[in-house]
Amino acid sequence: MPNLRTVIQETHRTLEASGIPDARLEAEVMVMDVMRMPRQAIFAEQESQVSPQQEEQLAAIVTRRLTREPLAYILNYREFYGVNLLVNTDVLIPRPETETMVEHALFMALMGMESRELVIADVGTGTGAIAVNLAIHLPAARIYASDAYDATLDVAAYNVRMHNVADRVTLLKGDLLEPLPEPVDVIVANLPYLPTDRIPTLQPEIQWEPVAALDGGTDGLDHIRRLLSQAATAHGVEGGARLKPHGVILLEMDPEQFSEARSLASAAFPDAEITVEPDLAGMDRVLSVSLAAGDC
Ligand SMILES: C[S@@+](CC[C@H](N)C(=O)[O-])C[C@H]1O[C@@H](n2cnc3c(N)ncnc32)[C@H](O)[C@@H]1O
């Protein structure tokens, strides 16, 4: 029977030879899954033997991966901000750059906002990645997590239950801000922001993901434009406001979309403070729109 070291090396070579990105990391994750071992153990126990049954399971995973099916869909989970989330083809696979949104929302909530019992809306929640993490790290917050699709909300519901935050995360179905039953302190939204024409040119793995989670229209800003307009239209209208007077909107997007998005945001909220936050790779990633108290 081969040992772990050999199996990881061979898997790495097979993936790399087929042009799979991050081949070494993926080989390790596959072996961790088949061996049911945490990361430290696969390095500490490199002489451990891999049984024929485990080799067979690994071969089945590799075969699927060579068709460019994303590893997260094969294993049915993805780690995001330190928690494992169920994923399937009804949801976008959470991306590392979206952790910037979580970081920034936590920063605003813990340092910048006056209210302790924050009400937050995660619009376009997908797996619930953002909502679940905010609920874990902000034990006093109440969170609405909305999406337009039942199948997506089923996955979010599973993740919310799995991480024991169902008492503070309410799932809502509907278009952007429409289902919100009360004004919130913070809106976080990683909405689809790829320009329609760009999607077929992107890597094969992306073609497995739901188009409704990717497609942001001609310039990628359709959903962001509509969300800002929904937030501004009802803002200050008795019974219709979606954002409290001191509220904040955090929007994830592509670096090249900021100039247009900034204009849209300042047209919608002329007195707001608008800033841009970089992701871990140093790329502009999150547009932050903080409403001045006088804007309400
Ligand atoms: C880019 S994905 C982000 C998912 C998740 N928030 C994340 O960061 O991993 C966008 C999500 O917005 C949802 N969505 C698309 N159009 C929507 C709409 N009009 N109203 C609400 N959600 C929408 C999609 O179903 C998808 O789950």
GROMACS .gro file of N, CA and C in nm, residues 2-15 23-32 35 37 39 41-46 50 58:
model
  105
    2PRO      N    1   0.054   0.227  -0.081
    2PRO     CA    2   0.135   0.350  -0.082
    2PRO      C    3   0.114   0.431   0.046
    3ASN      N    4   0.210   0.518   0.076
    3ASN     CA    5   0.189   0.605   0.193
    3ASN      C    6   0.134   0.741   0.148
    4LEU      N    7   0.097   0.821   0.249
    4LEU     CA    8   0.033   0.951   0.222
    4LEU      C    9   0.120   1.040   0.135
    5ARG      N   10   0.252   1.043   0.166
    5ARG     CA   11   0.341   1.132   0.090
    5ARG      C   12   0.333   1.101  -0.059
    6THR      N   13   0.344   0.971  -0.092
    6THR     CA   14   0.343   0.931  -0.232
    6THR      C   15   0.209   0.966  -0.298
    7VAL      N   16   0.102   0.941  -0.226
    7VAL     CA   17  -0.031   0.963  -0.284
    7VAL      C   18  -0.053   1.113  -0.310
    8ILE      N   19  -0.009   1.197  -0.216
    8ILE     CA   20  -0.024   1.342  -0.237
    8ILE      C   21   0.059   1.385  -0.358
    9GLN      N   22   0.183   1.335  -0.365
    9GLN     CA   23   0.271   1.375  -0.476
    9GLN      C   24   0.211   1.332  -0.611
   10GLU      N   25   0.162   1.208  -0.616
   10GLU     CA   26   0.108   1.158  -0.744
   10GLU      C   27  -0.017   1.236  -0.784
   11THR      N   28  -0.103   1.264  -0.683
   11THR     CA   29  -0.226   1.339  -0.713
   11THR      C   30  -0.191   1.478  -0.763
   12HIS      N   31  -0.094   1.540  -0.696
   12HIS     CA   32  -0.049   1.674  -0.737
   12HIS      C   33  -0.002   1.670  -0.883
   13ARG      N   34   0.081   1.572  -0.917
   13ARG     CA   35   0.135   1.563  -1.054
   13ARG      C   36   0.023   1.545  -1.156
   14THR      N   37  -0.075   1.458  -1.124
   14THR     CA   38  -0.186   1.433  -1.218
   14THR      C   39  -0.266   1.560  -1.243
   15LEU      N   40  -0.296   1.632  -1.134
   15LEU     CA   41  -0.376   1.755  -1.148
   15LEU      C   42  -0.298   1.860  -1.226
   23ALA      N   43  -0.285   2.311  -0.797
   23ALA     CA   44  -0.286   2.164  -0.797
   23ALA      C   45  -0.240   2.105  -0.664
   24ARG      N   46  -0.135   2.162  -0.606
   24ARG     CA   47  -0.082   2.104  -0.481
   24ARG      C   48  -0.186   2.117  -0.368
   25LEU      N   49  -0.243   2.238  -0.356
   25LEU     CA   50  -0.342   2.262  -0.251
   25LEU      C   51  -0.462   2.169  -0.270
   26GLU      N   52  -0.507   2.156  -0.393
   26GLU     CA   53  -0.624   2.070  -0.419
   26GLU      C   54  -0.592   1.924  -0.389
   27ALA      N   55  -0.470   1.880  -0.424
   27ALA     CA   56  -0.432   1.741  -0.394
   27ALA      C   57  -0.440   1.717  -0.243
   28GLU      N   58  -0.392   1.813  -0.167
   28GLU     CA   59  -0.395   1.799  -0.020
   28GLU      C   60  -0.539   1.794   0.032
   29VAL      N   61  -0.623   1.882  -0.021
   29VAL     CA   62  -0.762   1.885   0.026
   29VAL      C   63  -0.832   1.753  -0.009
   30MET      N   64  -0.806   1.699  -0.128
   30MET     CA   65  -0.866   1.571  -0.166
   30MET      C   66  -0.822   1.460  -0.071
   31VAL      N   67  -0.693   1.458  -0.040
   31VAL     CA   68  -0.641   1.352   0.047
   31VAL      C   69  -0.696   1.369   0.190
   32MET      N   70  -0.706   1.492   0.236
   32MET     CA   71  -0.766   1.517   0.368
   32MET      C   72  -0.908   1.461   0.372
   35MET      N   73  -0.906   1.065   0.354
   35MET     CA   74  -0.848   1.006   0.476
   35MET      C   75  -0.922   1.051   0.602
   37MET      N   76  -0.886   1.332   0.756
   37MET     CA   77  -0.781   1.384   0.845
   37MET      C   78  -0.774   1.535   0.832
   39ARG      N   79  -0.571   1.905   0.825
   39ARG     CA   80  -0.451   1.942   0.749
   39ARG      C   81  -0.321   1.905   0.823
   41ALA      N   82  -0.258   1.675   1.026
   41ALA     CA   83  -0.233   1.530   1.032
   41ALA      C   84  -0.174   1.477   0.901
   42ILE      N   85  -0.219   1.533   0.786
   42ILE     CA   86  -0.163   1.476   0.662
   42ILE      C   87  -0.015   1.511   0.645
   43PHE      N   88   0.031   1.616   0.716
   43PHE     CA   89   0.175   1.647   0.711
   43PHE      C   90   0.250   1.569   0.819
   44ALA      N   91   0.185   1.554   0.935
   44ALA     CA   92   0.253   1.489   1.047
   44ALA      C   93   0.261   1.336   1.026
   45GLU      N   94   0.168   1.283   0.948
   45GLU     CA   95   0.162   1.136   0.937
   45GLU      C   96   0.185   1.091   0.793
   46GLN      N   97   0.292   1.142   0.732
   46GLN     CA   98   0.316   1.116   0.590
   46GLN      C   99   0.346   0.969   0.559
   50VAL      N  100  -0.224   0.423   0.274
   50VAL     CA  101  -0.352   0.454   0.212
   50VAL      C  102  -0.411   0.323   0.160
   58LEU      N  103  -1.026   0.831  -0.391
   58LEU     CA  104  -0.947   0.944  -0.439
   58LEU      C  105  -0.949   0.949  -0.593
   0.00000   0.00000   0.00000
